[in-house]
Short mmCIF file of C-alpha atoms and ligand atoms in Angstrom, two decimals:
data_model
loop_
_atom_site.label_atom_id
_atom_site.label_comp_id
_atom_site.label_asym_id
_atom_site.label_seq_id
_atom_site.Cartn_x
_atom_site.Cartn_y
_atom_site.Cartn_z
CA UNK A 1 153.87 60.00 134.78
CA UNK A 2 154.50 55.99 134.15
CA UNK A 3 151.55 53.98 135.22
CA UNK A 4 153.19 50.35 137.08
CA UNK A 5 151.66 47.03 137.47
CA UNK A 6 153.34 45.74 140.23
CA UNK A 7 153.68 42.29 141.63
CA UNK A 8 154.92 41.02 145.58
CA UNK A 9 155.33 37.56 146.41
CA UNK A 10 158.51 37.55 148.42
CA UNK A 11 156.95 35.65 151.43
CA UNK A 12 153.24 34.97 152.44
CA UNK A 13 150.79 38.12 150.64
CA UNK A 14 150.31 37.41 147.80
CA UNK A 15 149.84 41.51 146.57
CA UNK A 16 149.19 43.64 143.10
CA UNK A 17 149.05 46.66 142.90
CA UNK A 18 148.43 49.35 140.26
CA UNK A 19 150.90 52.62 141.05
CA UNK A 20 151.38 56.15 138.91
CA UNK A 21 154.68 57.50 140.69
CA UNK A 22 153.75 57.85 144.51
CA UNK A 23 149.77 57.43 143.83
CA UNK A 24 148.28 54.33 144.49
CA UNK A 25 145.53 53.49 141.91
CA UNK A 26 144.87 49.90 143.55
CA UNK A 27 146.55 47.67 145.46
CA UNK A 28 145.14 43.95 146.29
CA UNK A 29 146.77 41.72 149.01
CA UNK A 30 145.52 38.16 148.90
CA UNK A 31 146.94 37.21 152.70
CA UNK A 32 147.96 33.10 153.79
CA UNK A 33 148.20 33.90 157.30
CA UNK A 34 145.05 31.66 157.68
CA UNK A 35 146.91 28.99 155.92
CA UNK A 36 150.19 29.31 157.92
CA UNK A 37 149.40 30.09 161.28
CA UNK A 38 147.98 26.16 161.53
CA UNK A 39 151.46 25.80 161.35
CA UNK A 40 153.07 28.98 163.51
CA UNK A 41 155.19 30.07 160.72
CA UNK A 42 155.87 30.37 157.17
CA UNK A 43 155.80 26.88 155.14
CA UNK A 44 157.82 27.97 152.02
CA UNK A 45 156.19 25.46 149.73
CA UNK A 46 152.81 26.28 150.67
CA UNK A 47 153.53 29.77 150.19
CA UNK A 48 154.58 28.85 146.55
CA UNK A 49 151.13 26.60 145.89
CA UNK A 50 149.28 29.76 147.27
CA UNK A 51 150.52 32.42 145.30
CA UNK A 52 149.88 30.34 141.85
CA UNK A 53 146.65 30.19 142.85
CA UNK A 54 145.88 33.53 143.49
CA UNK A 55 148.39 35.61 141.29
CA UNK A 56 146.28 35.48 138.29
CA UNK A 57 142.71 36.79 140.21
CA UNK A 58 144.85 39.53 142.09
CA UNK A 59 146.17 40.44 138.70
CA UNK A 60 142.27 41.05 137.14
CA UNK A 61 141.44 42.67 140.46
CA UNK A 62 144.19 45.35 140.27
CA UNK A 63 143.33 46.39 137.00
CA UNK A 64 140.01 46.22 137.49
CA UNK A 65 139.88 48.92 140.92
CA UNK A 66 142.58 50.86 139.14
CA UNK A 67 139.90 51.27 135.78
CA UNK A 68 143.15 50.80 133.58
CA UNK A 69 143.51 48.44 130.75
CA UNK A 70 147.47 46.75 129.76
CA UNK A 71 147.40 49.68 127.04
CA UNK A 72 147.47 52.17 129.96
CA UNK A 73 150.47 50.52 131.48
CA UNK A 74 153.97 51.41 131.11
CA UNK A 75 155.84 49.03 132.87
CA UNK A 76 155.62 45.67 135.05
CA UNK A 77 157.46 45.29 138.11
CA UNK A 78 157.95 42.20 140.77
CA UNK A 79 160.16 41.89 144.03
CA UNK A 80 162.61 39.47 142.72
CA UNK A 81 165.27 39.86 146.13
CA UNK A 82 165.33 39.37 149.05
CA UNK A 83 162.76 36.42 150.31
CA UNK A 84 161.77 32.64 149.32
CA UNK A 85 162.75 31.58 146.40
CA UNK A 86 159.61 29.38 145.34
CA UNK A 87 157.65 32.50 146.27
CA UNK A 88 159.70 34.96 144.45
CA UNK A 89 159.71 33.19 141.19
CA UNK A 90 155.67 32.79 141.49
CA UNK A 91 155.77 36.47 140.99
CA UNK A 92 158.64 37.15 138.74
CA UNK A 93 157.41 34.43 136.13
CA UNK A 94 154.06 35.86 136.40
CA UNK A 95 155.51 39.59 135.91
CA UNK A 96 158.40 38.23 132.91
CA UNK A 97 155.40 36.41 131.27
CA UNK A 98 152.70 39.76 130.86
CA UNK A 99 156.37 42.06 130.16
CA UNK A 100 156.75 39.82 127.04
CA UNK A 101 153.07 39.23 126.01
CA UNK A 102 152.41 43.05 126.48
CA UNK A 103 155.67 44.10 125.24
CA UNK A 104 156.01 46.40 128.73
CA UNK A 105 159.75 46.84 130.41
CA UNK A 106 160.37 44.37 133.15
CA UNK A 107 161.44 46.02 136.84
CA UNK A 108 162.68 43.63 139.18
CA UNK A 109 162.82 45.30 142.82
CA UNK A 110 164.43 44.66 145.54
CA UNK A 111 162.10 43.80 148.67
CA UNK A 112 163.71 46.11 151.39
CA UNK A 113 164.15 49.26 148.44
CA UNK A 114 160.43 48.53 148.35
CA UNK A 115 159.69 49.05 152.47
CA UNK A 116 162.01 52.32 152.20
CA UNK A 117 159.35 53.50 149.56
CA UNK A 118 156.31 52.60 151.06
CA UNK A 119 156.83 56.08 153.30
CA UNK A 120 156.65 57.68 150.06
CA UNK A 121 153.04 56.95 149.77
CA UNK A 122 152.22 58.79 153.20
CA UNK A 123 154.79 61.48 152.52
CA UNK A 124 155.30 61.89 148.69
CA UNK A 125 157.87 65.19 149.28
CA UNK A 126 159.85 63.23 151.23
CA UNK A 127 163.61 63.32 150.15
CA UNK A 128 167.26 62.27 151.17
CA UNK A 129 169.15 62.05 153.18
CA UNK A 130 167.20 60.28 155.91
CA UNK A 131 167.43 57.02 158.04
CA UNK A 132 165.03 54.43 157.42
CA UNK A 133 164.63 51.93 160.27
CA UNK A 134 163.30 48.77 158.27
CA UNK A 135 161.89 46.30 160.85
CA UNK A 136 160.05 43.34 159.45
CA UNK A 137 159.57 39.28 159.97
CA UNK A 138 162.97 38.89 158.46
CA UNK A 139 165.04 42.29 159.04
CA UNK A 140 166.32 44.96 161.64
CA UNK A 141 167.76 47.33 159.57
CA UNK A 142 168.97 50.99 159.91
CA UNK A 143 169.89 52.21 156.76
CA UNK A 144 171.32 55.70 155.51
CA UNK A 145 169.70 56.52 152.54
CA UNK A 146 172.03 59.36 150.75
CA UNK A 147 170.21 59.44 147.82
CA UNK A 148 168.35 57.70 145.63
CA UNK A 149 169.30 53.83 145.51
CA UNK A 150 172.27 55.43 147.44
CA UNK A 151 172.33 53.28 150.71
CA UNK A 152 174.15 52.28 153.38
CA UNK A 153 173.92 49.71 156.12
CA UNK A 154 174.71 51.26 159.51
CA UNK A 155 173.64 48.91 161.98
CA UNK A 156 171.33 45.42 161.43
CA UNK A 157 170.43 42.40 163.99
CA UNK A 158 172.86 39.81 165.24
CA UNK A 159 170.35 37.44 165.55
CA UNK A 160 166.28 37.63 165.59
CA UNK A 161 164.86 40.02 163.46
CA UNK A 162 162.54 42.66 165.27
CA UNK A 163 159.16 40.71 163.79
CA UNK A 164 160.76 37.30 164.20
CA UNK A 165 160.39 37.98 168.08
CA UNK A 166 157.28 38.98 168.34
CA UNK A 167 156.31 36.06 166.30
CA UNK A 168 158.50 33.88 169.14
CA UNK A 169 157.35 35.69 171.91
CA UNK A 170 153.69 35.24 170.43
CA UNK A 171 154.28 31.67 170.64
CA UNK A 172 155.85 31.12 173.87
CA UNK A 173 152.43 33.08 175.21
CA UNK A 174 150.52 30.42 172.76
CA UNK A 175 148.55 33.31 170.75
CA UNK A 176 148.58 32.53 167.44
CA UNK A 177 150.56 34.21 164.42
CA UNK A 178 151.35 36.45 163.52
CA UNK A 179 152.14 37.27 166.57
CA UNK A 180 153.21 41.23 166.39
CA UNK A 181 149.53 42.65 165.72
CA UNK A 182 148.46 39.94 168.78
CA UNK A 183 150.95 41.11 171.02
CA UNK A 184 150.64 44.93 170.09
CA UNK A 185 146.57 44.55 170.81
CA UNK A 186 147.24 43.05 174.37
CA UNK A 187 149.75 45.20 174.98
CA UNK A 188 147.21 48.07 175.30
CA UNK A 189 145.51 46.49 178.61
CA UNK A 190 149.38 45.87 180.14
CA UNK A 191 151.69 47.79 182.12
CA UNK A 192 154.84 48.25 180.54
CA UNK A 193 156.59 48.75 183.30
CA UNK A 194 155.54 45.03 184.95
CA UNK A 195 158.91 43.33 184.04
CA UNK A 196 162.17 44.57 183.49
CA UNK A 197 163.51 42.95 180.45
CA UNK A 198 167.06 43.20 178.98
CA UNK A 199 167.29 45.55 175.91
CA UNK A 200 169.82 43.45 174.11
CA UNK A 201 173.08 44.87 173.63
CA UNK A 202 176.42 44.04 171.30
CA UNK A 203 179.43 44.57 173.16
CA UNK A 204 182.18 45.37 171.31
CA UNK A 205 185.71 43.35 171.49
CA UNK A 206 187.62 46.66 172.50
CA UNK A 207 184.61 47.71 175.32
CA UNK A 208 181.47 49.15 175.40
CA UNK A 209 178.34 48.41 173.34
CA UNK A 210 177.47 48.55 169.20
CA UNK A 211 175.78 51.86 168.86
CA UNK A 212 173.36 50.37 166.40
CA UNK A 213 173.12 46.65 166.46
CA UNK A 214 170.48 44.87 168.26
CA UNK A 215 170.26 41.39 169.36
CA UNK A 216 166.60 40.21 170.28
CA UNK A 217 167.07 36.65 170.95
CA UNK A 218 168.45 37.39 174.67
CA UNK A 219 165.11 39.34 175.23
CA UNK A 220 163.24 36.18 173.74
CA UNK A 221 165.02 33.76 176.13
CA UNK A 222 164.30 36.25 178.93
CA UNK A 223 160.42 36.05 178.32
CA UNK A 224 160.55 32.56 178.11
CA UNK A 225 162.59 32.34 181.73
CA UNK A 226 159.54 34.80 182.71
CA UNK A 227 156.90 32.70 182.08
CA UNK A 228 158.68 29.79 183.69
CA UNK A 229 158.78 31.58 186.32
CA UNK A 230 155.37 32.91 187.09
CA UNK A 231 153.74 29.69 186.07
CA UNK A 232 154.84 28.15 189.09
CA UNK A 233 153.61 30.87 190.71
CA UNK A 234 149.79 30.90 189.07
CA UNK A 235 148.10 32.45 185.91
CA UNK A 236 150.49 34.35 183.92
CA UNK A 237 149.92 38.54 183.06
CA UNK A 238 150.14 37.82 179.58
CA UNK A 239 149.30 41.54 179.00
CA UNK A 240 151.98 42.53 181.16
CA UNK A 241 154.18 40.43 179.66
CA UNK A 242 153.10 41.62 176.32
CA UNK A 243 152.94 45.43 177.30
CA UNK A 244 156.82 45.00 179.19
CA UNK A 245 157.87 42.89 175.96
CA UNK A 246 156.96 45.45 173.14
CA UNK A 247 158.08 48.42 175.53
CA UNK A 248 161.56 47.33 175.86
CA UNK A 249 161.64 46.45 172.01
CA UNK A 250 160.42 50.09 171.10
CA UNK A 251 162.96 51.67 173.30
CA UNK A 252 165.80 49.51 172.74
CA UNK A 253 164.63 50.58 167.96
CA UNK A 254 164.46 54.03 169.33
CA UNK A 255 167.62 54.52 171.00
CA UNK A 256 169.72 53.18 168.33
CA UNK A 257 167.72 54.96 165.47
CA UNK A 258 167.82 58.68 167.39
CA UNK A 259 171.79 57.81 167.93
CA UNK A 260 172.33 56.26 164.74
CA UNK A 261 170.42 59.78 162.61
CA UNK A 262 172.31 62.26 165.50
CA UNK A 263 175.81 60.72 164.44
CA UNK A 264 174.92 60.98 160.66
CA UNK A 265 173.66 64.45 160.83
CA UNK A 266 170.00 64.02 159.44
CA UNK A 267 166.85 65.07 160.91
CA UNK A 268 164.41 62.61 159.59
CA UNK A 269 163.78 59.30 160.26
CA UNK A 270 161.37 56.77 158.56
CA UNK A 271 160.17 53.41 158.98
CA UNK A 272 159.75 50.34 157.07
CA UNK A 273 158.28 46.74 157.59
CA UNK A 274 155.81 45.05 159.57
CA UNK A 275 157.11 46.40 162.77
CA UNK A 276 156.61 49.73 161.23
CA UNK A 277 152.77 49.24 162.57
CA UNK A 278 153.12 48.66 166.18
CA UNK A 279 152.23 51.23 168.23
CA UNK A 280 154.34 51.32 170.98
CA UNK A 281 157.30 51.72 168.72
CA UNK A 282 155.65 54.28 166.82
CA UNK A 283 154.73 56.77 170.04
CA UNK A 284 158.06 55.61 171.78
CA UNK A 285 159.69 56.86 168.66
CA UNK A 286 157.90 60.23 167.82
CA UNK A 287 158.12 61.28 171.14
CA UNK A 288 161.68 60.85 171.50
CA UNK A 289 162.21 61.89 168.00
CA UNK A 290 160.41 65.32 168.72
CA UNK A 291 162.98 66.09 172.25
CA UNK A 292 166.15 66.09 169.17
CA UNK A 293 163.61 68.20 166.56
CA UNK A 294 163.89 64.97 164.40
CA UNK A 295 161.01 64.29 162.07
CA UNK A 296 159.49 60.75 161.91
CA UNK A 297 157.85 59.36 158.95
CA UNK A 298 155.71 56.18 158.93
CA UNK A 299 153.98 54.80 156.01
CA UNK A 300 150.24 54.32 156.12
CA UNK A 301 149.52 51.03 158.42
CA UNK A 302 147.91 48.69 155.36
CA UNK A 303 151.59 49.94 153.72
CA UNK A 304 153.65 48.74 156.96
CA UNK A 305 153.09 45.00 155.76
CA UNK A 306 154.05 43.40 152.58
CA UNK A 307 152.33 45.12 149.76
CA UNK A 308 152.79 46.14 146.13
CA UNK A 309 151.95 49.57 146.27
CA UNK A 310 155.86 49.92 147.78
CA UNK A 311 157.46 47.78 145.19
CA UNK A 312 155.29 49.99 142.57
CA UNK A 313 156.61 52.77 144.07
CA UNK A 314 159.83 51.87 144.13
CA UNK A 315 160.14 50.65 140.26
CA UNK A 316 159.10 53.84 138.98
CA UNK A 317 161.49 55.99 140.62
CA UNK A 318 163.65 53.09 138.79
CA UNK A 319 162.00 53.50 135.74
CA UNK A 320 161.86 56.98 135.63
CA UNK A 321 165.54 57.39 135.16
CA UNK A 322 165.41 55.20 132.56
CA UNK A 323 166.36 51.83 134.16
CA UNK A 324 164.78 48.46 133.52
CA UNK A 325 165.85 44.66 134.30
CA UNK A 326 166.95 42.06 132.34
CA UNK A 327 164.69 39.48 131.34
CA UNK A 328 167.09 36.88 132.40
CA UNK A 329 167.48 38.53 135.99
CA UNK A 330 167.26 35.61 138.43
CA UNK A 331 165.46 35.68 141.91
CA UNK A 332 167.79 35.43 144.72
CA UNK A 333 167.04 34.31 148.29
CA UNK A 334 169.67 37.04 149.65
CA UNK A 335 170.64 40.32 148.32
CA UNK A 336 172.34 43.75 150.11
CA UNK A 337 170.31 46.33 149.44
CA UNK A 338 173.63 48.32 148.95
CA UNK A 339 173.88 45.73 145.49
CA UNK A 340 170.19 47.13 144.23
CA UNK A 341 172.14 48.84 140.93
CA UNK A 342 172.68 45.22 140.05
CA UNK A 343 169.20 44.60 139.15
CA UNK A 344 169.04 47.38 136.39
CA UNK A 345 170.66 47.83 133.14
CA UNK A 346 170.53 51.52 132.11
CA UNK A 347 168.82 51.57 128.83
CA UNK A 348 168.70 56.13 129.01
O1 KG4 B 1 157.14 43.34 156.39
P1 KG4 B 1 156.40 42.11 156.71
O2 KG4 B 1 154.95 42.03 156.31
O3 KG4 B 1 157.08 40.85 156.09
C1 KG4 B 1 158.45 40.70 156.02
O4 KG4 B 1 159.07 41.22 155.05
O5 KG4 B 1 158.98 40.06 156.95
O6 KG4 B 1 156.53 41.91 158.30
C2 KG4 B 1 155.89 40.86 158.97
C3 KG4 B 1 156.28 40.96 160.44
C4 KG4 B 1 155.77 39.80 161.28
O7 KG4 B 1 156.83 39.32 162.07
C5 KG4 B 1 154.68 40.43 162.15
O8 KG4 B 1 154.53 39.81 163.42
C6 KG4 B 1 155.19 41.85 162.28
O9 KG4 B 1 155.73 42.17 161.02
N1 KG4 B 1 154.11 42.80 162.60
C7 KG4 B 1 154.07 43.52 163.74
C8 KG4 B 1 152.87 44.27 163.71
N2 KG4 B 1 152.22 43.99 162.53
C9 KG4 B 1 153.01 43.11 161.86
N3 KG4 B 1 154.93 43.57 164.78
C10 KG4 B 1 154.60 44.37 165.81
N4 KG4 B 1 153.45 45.11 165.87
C11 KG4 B 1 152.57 45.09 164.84
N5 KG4 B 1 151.44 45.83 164.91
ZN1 ZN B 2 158.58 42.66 153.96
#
């Protein structure tokens, strides 16, 4: 079984992690949320500054916790699409460099391939076919995976991304970023019922609604008329407002995934991304889940967030049939997941 160094620097973790297969051996993430929440939000050349700082520790750490030496490794992988550029290429250049001076195969891996896998690591039988809601700072994805690498967009976001308004909603209460774990921990001592809050529909051009799509920036705008609202009328129920907020996001994911796996005929679901860890969507989901006999998979919370152990994960099952990347592959800001064959050459 291939032994992976594995490197993720898409956005603002700076992770390593050491991975045989679906076993983690280590996995380090160096986080800047201290650094970017002065701001509220990513600063992409920050992020860049930060990571080649820390790469190079987070590297020796890895190695170190796993007890493996660069003689013990077969391969080195880095997320090298989707994300920030500057960040991207911290890692790639870092994972390019040690491929050469080791004389390893390079994997480049493709960010949301990498939340797909991270369910892996809580469920290492799992197989296709199965849905995989991916829900993160920067996607709302529900994706049919077939097969291996096989995948298919069914239904995405028209406009925030799932994390992205939590993160805006966060703000608009002024609690800090990021603002998903904030909002999910307040949420606990709210009602959920408090405010009725629209669910964010598509409608379609010949009637009725996108079966899958989302739109969250409606929901955003709604919490924001909220609180305009009941400030004039005193102190604002922030918990309510954060307990009715991440209610009517966890049903609106929920009734698109259950609808979205019933019309493709599978019976599992799993999800990806930061959003993966909030609990509301996670009971909202099982429990619903369990009424169609549909199995839910979520990947263990420190996997939910950016992390290498996923990316790891995902380059072997690369690797193992024989694929490896380019040296010359270039990091790219965008990239379908459905394009992910791009990124290997066959070398079996
Ligand atoms: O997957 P991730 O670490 O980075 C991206 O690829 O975007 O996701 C980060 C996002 C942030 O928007 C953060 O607020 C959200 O995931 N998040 C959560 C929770 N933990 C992280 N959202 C809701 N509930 C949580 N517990
Ligand atoms: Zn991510």
């Amino acid at each position: 079984m291939a032994t992976i160094l594995a490197i993720e620097t898409s956005c603002d973790e700076t992770a390593v992690a050491i991975v045989k297969k679906r076993q983690v051996l280590s996995s380090i993430v160096a986080s800047q949320v201290d650094l970017h929440s002065l701001y509220g939000g990513v600063v992409p050349e920050l992020a860049s500054r930060q990571h080649l700082e820390t790469i190079n520790p987070c590297i020796d750490r890895a190695l170190a916790e796993a007890a493996v030496t660069w003689e013990d490794l077969d391969a080195i992988a880095a997320t090298c699409a989707p994300g920030l550029v500057g960040a991207l290429l911290v890692g790639v250049s870092a994972a390019k460099t040690l491929a050469i001076v080791y004389d390893k195969p390079f994997l480049g891996v493709h960010h949301l391939e990498g939340h797909i896998y991270a369910s892996y690591l809580s469920q290492p039988d799992l197989q296709p076919p199965f849905i995989c809601l991916l829900v993160s700072g920067g996607h709302t994805s529900m994706i049919y995976v077939r097969d291996c690498f096989q995948y298919q967009m069914l239904g995405t976001t028209r406009d925030d991304a799932a994390g992205e308004a939590f993160d805006k909603v966060a703000r608009l209460l002024n609690l800090g970023y990021p603002g998903g774990p904030i909002i999910d921990k307040l949420a606990q001592s709210g009602n959920p019922n408090a405010f009725k809050l629209p669910e964010g529909r598509i409608s379609l051009p010949e009637g009725g609604y996108h079966p899958y799509d989302s739109s969250f920036s409606g929901l955003k705008t709604a919490v924001l008329r909220l609180i305009q609202k009941l400030q004039t009328q005193g102190d604002i129920p922030v918990a309510d407002i954060a307990a009715s907020f991440q209610a009517t996001v966890a049903k609106a994911l929920t009734k698109r995934t259950i609808q979205c796996a019933l019309d493709s005929g599978v019976n599992v679901i799993t999800v990806g991304g930061g959003v993966a860890a909030n609990s509301g969507l996670r009971q909202h989901l099982v429990n619903v889940a369990k009424s169609h006999n549909i199995q839910v998979y979520f990947p263990p919370l420190k996997f939910c967030t950016d992390n290498a152990a996923m990316t790891g994960c995902a380059a072997s099952e690369h690797y193992d049939r024989g694929e490896e990347s380019s040296l010359g592959l270039e990091v790219r800001s965008r990239m379908d997941i459905t394009q992910v064959k791009q990124l290997y050459s066959n070398q079996s």
